[in-house]
Tab-separated table of C-alpha atoms and ligand atoms in Angstrom:
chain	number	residue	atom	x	y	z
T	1	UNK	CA	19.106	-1.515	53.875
T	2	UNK	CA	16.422	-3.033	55.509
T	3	UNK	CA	12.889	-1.756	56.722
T	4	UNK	CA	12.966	-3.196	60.337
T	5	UNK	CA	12.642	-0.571	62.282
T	6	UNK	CA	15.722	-0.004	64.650
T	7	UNK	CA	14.242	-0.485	68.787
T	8	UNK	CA	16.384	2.056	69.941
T	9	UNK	CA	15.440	5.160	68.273
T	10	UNK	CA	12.188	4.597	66.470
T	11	UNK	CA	12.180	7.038	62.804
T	12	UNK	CA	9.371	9.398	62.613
T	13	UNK	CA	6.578	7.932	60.521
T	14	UNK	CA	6.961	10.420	57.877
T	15	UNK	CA	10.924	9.081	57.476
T	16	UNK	CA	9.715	5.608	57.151
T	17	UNK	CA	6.826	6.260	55.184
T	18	UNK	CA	9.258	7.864	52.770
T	19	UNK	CA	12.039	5.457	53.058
T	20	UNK	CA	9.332	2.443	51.989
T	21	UNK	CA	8.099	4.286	49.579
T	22	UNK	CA	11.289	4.383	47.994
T	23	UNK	CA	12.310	0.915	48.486
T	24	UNK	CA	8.217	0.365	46.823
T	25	UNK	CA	8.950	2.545	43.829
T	26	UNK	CA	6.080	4.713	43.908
T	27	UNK	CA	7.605	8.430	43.660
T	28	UNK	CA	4.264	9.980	42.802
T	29	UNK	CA	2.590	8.580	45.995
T	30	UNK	CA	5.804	10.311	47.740
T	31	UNK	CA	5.771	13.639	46.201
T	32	UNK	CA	1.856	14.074	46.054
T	33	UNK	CA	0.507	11.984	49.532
T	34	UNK	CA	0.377	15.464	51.657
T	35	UNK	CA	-0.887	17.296	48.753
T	36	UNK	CA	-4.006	14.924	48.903
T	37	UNK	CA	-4.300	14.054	51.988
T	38	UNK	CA	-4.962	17.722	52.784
T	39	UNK	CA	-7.048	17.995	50.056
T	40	UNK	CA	-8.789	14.985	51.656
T	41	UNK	CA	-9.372	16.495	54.874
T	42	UNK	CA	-10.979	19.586	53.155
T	43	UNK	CA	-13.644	17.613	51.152
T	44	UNK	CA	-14.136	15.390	53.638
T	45	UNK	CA	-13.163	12.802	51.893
T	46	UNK	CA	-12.309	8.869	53.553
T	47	UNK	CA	-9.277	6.719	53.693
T	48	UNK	CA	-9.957	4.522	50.684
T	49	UNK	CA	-10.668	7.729	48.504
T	50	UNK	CA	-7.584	9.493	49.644
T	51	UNK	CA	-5.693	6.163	48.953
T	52	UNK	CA	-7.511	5.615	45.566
T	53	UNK	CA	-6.852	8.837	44.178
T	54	UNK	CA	-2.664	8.348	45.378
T	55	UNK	CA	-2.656	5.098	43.588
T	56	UNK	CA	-4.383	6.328	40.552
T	57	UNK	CA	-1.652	9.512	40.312
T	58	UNK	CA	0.748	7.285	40.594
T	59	UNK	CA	-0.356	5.028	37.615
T	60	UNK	CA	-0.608	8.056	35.297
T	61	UNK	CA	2.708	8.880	36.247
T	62	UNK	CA	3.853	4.939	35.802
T	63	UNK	CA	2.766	4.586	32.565
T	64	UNK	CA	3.683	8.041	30.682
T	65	UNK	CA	7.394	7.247	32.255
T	66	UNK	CA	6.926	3.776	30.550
T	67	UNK	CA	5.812	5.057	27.750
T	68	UNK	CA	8.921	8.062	27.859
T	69	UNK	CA	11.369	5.042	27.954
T	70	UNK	CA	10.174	3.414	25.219
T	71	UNK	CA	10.684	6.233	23.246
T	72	UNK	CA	14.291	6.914	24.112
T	73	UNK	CA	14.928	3.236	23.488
T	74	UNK	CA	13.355	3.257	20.137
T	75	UNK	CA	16.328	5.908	19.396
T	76	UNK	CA	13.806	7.786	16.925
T	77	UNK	CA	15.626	10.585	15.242
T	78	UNK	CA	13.294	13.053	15.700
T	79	UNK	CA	9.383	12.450	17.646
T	80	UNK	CA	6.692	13.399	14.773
T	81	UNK	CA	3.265	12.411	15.224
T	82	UNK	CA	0.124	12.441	12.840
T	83	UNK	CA	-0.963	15.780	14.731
T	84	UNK	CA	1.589	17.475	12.608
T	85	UNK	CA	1.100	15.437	9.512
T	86	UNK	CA	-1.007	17.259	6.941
T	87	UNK	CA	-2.597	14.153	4.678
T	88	UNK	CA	-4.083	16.586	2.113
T	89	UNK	CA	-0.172	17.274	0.850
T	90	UNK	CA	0.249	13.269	-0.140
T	91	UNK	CA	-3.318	11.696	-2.100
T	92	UNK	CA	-1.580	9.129	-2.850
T	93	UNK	CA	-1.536	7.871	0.696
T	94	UNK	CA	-4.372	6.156	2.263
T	95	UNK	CA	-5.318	8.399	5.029
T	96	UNK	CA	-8.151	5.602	6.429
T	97	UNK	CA	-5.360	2.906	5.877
T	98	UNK	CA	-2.955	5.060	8.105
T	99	UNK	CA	-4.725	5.828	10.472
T	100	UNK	CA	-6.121	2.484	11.380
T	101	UNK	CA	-2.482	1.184	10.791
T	102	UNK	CA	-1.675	3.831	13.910
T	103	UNK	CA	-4.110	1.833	16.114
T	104	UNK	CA	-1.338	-1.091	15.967
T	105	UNK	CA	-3.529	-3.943	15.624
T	106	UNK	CA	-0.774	-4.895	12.686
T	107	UNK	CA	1.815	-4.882	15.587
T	108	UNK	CA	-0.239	-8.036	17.690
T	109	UNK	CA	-1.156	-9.248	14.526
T	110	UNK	CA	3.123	-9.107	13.706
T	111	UNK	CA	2.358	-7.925	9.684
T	112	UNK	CA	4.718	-5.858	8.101
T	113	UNK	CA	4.228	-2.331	6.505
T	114	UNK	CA	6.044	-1.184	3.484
T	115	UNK	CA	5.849	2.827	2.781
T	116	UNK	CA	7.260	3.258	-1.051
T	117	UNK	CA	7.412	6.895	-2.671
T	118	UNK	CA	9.890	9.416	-4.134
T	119	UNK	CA	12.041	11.376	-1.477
T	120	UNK	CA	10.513	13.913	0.710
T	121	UNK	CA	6.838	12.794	0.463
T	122	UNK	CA	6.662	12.035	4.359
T	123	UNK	CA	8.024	8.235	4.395
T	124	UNK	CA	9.886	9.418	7.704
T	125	UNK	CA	7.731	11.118	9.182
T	126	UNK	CA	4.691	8.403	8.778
T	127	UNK	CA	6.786	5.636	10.128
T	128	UNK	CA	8.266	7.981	13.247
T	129	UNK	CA	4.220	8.359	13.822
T	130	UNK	CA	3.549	4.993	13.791
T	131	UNK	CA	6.661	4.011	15.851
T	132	UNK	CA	5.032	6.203	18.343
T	133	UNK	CA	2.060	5.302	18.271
T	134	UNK	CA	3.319	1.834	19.128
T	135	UNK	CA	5.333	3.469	22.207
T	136	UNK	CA	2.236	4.847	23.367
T	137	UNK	CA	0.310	1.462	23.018
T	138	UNK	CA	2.869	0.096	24.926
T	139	UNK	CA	5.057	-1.760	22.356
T	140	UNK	CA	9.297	-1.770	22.139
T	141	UNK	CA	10.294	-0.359	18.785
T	142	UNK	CA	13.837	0.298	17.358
T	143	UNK	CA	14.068	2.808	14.800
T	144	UNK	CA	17.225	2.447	11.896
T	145	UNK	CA	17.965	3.162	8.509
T	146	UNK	CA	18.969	0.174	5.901
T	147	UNK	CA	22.524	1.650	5.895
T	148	UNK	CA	23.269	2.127	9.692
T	149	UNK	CA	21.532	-1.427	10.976
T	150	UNK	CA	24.074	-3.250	8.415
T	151	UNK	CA	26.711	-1.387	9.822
T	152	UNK	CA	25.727	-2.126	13.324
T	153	UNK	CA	25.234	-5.956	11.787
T	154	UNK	CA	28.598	-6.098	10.627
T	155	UNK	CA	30.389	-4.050	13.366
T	156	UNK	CA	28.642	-6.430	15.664
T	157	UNK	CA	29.990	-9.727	13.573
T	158	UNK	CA	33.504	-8.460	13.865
T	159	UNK	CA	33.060	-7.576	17.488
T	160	UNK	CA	31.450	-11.529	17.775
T	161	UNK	CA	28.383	-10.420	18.964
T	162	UNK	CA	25.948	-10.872	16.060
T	163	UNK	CA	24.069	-13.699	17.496
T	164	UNK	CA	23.039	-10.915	20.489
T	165	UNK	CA	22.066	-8.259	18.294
T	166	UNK	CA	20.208	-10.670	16.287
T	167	UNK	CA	18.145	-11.602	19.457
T	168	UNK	CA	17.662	-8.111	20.308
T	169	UNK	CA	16.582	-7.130	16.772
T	170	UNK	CA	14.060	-10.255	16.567
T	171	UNK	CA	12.476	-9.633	20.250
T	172	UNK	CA	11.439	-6.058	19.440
T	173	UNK	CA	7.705	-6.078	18.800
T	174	UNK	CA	8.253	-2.856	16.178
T	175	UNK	CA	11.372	-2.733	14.401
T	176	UNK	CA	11.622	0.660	11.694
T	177	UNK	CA	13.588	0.241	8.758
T	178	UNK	CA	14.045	3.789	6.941
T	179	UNK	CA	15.480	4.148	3.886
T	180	UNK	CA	15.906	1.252	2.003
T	181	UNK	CA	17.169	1.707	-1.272
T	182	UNK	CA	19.350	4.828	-1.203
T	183	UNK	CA	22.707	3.400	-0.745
T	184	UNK	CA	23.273	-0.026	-2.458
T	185	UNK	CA	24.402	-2.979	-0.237
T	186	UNK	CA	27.645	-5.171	0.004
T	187	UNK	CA	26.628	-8.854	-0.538
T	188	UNK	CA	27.349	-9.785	3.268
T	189	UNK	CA	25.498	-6.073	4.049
T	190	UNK	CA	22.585	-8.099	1.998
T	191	UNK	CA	22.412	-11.381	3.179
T	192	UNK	CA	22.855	-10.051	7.172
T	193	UNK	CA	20.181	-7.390	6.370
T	194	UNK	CA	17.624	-10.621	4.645
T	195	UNK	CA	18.843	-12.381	7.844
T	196	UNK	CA	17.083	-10.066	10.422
T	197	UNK	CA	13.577	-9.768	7.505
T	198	UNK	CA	14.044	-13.600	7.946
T	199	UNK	CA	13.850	-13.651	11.855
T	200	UNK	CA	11.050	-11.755	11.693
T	201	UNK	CA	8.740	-13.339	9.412
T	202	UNK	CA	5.789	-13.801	11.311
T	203	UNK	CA	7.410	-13.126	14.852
T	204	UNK	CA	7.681	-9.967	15.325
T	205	UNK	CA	6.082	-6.507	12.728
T	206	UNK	CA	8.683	-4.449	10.470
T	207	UNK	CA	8.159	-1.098	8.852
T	208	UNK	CA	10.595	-0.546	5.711
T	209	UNK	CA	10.479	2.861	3.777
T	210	UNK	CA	11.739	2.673	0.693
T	211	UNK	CA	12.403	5.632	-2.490
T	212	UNK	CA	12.281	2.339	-4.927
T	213	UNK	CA	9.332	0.077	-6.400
T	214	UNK	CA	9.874	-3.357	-5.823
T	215	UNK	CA	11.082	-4.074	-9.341
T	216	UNK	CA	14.352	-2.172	-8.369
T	217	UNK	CA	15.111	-3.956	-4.956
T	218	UNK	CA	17.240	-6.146	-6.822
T	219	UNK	CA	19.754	-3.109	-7.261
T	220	UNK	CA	20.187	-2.648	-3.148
T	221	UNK	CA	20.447	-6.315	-2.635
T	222	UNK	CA	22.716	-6.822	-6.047
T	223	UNK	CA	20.986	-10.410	-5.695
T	224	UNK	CA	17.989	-11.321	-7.672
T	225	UNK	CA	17.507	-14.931	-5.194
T	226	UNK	CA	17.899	-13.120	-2.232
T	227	UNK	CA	15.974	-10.398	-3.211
T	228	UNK	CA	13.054	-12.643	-4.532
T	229	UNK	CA	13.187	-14.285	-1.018
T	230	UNK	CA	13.208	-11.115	0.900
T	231	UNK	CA	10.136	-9.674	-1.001
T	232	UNK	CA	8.619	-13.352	-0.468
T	233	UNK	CA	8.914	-13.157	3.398
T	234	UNK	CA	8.042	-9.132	3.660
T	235	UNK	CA	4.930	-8.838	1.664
T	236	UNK	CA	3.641	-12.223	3.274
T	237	UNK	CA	1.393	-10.360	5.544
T	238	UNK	CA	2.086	-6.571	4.456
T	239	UNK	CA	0.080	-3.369	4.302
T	240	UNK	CA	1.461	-0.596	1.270
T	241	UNK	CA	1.472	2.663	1.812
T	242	UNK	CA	1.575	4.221	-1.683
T	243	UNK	CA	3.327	7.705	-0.766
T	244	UNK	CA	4.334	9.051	-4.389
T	245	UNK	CA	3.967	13.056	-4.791
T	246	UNK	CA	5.098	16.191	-4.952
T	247	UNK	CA	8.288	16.628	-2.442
T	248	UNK	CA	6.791	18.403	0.841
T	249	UNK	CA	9.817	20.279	1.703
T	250	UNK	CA	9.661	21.574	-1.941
T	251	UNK	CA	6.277	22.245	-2.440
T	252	UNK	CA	6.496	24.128	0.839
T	253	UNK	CA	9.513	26.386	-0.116
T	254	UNK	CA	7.672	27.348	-3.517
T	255	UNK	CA	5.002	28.435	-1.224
T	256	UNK	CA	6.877	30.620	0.552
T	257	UNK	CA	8.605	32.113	-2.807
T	258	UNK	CA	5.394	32.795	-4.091
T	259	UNK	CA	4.087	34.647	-0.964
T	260	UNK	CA	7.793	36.161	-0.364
T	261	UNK	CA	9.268	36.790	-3.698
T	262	UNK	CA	12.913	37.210	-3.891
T	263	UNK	CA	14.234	41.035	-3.850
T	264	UNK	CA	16.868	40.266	-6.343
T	265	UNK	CA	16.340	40.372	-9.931
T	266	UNK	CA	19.241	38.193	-10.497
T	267	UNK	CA	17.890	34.546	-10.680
T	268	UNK	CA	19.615	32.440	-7.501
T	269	UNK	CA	19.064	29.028	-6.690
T	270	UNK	CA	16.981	27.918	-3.790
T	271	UNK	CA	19.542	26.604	-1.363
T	272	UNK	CA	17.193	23.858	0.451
T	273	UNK	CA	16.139	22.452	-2.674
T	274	UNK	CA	19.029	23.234	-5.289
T	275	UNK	CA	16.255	24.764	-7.680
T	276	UNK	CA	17.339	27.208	-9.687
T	277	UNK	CA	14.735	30.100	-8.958
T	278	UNK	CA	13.947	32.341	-12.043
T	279	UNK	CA	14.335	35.891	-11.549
E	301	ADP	P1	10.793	11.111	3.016
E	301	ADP	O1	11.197	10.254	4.164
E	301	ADP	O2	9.670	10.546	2.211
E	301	ADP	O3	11.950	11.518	2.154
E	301	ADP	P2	10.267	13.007	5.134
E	301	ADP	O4	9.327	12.257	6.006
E	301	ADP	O5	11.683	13.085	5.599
E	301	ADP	O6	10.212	12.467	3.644
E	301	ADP	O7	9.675	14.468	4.915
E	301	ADP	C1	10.502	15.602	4.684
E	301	ADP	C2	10.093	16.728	5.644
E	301	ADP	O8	8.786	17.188	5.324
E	301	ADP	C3	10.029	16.274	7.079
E	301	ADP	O9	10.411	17.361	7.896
E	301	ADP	C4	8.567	15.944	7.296
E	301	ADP	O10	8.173	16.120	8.657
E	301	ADP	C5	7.876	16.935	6.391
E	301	ADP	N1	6.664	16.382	5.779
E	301	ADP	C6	6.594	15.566	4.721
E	301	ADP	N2	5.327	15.311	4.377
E	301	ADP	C7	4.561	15.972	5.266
E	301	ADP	C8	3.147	16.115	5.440
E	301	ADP	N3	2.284	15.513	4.607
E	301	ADP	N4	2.701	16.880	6.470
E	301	ADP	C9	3.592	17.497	7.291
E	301	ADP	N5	4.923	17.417	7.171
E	301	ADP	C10	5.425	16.665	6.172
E	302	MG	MG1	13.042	9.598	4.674
């Protein structure tokens, strides 16, 4: 289509304005311009205010749908923030460290973050917070675990498209690694998983989340070389998060036993936790 207007039968102005701003991508200056303007003509208010106030709606709008697309991309399981994160439940963690770390000056700065603690201490949920805090700042992030990116890696090396996913999985400014350690690795599963730490090194920031110390990374990667080499490239630039502690999930199901004791005096067994609970 094109915006010359036809000489025969000249369109309203309110159909062209409309159709240009389509072709100009501004949908908030469409759906709000008679909104303000007659707000305009009530406070008296002049052109270049009327226009300044359309342009300014319009990059509100602009940048929370930028930032809305970045967080479908990142594919984030579920969207947790620090809001909902309750620091007093894990000491171990360094709330001050955190909490700078969600200002994402360790995303320009490309350093990597490495949360390590027993399961259910809030690994997940502080690395979904800091993956959106990075969509928010205006950075691309893909979120994975360990097992499903090396099954993407090798899917896409049978499919011979490995060197494309590579690219894609070195240009992201924030890449999330969950779980690391829980399932152990085949050796190609290893070395295409080192591959991707190895593109990164000091191109682009990774988060990893892992249930075990270093010591035991040898077990995932069944390779001490590799795994030496791995560690060597991670930790380079790195910031720990130290997240060992009581299990959140069962800490808060105790809670609710003690405040909501069980009717029964048969002893049962908790069924989020597997706990036998005493009668
Ligand atoms: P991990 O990844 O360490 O196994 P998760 O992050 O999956 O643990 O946490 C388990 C559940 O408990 C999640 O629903 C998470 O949101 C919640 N959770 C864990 N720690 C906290 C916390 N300190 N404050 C609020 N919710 C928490
Ligand atoms: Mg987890």
């Amino acid at each position: 289509m094109t915006t010359t207007a036809s000489a025969e039968t000249p369109a309203p102005p309110r159909v062209l304005l409309t159709h240009h701003l389509r072709q100009l991508k501004l949908p908030t200056v469409l759906r709000e311009y008679e909104k303000v303007a007659a707000e305009a003509a009530r406070d008296g208010q002049d052109h270049i205010r009327y226009l300044l106030r359309l342009v300014e709606l319009e990059l509100i709008d602009r940048e929370r749908r930028m930032v809305e697309r970045r967080i479908r991309a990142a594919r984030f399981p579920a969207v947790k923030s620090f809001d909902t994160f309750d620091f007093t439940a894990i000491p171990s963690l360094n709330k001050p460290l955190t909490l700078e770390l969600a200002r994402c000056e360790y995303v320009v700065a490309r350093d990597n973050i490495i949360a390590l603690g027993n399961s259910g201490t809030g690994k997940t949920h502080v690395a979904l917070a800091l993956g959106l805090a990075a969509c928010q700042r205006g950075f691309s992030v893909t979120f994975t675990t360990a097992a499903g990116l090396v099954h993407q890696l090798m899917e896409a090396r049978d499919e011979k498209r490995l060197l494309r996913l590579q690219a894609q999985l070195g240009a992201v400014k924030l890449l999330i690694v969950d779980e690391l350690g829980y399932v152990p690795l085949s050796q190609t599963g290893a070395e295409l998983l080192f591959e991707v730490f190895s593109q990164r090194h000091e191109r682009g920031a990774t988060i990893v989340t892992s249930n075990l110390p270093f010591d035991e990374w040898t077990s995932v990667f069944g390779n001490q070389r590799l795994t030496g080499a791995l560690l060597d490239r991670l930790t380079h630039h790195v910031h720990i998060l130290e997240m060992n502690g009581e299990s959140y999930r069962l800490r808060q199901s105790k809670a609710r036993r003690r405040k909501d004791p069980a009717p029964s005096d048969e002893p049962g067994v908790d069924p989020e936790t597997g706990e036998i609970t005493p009668a």
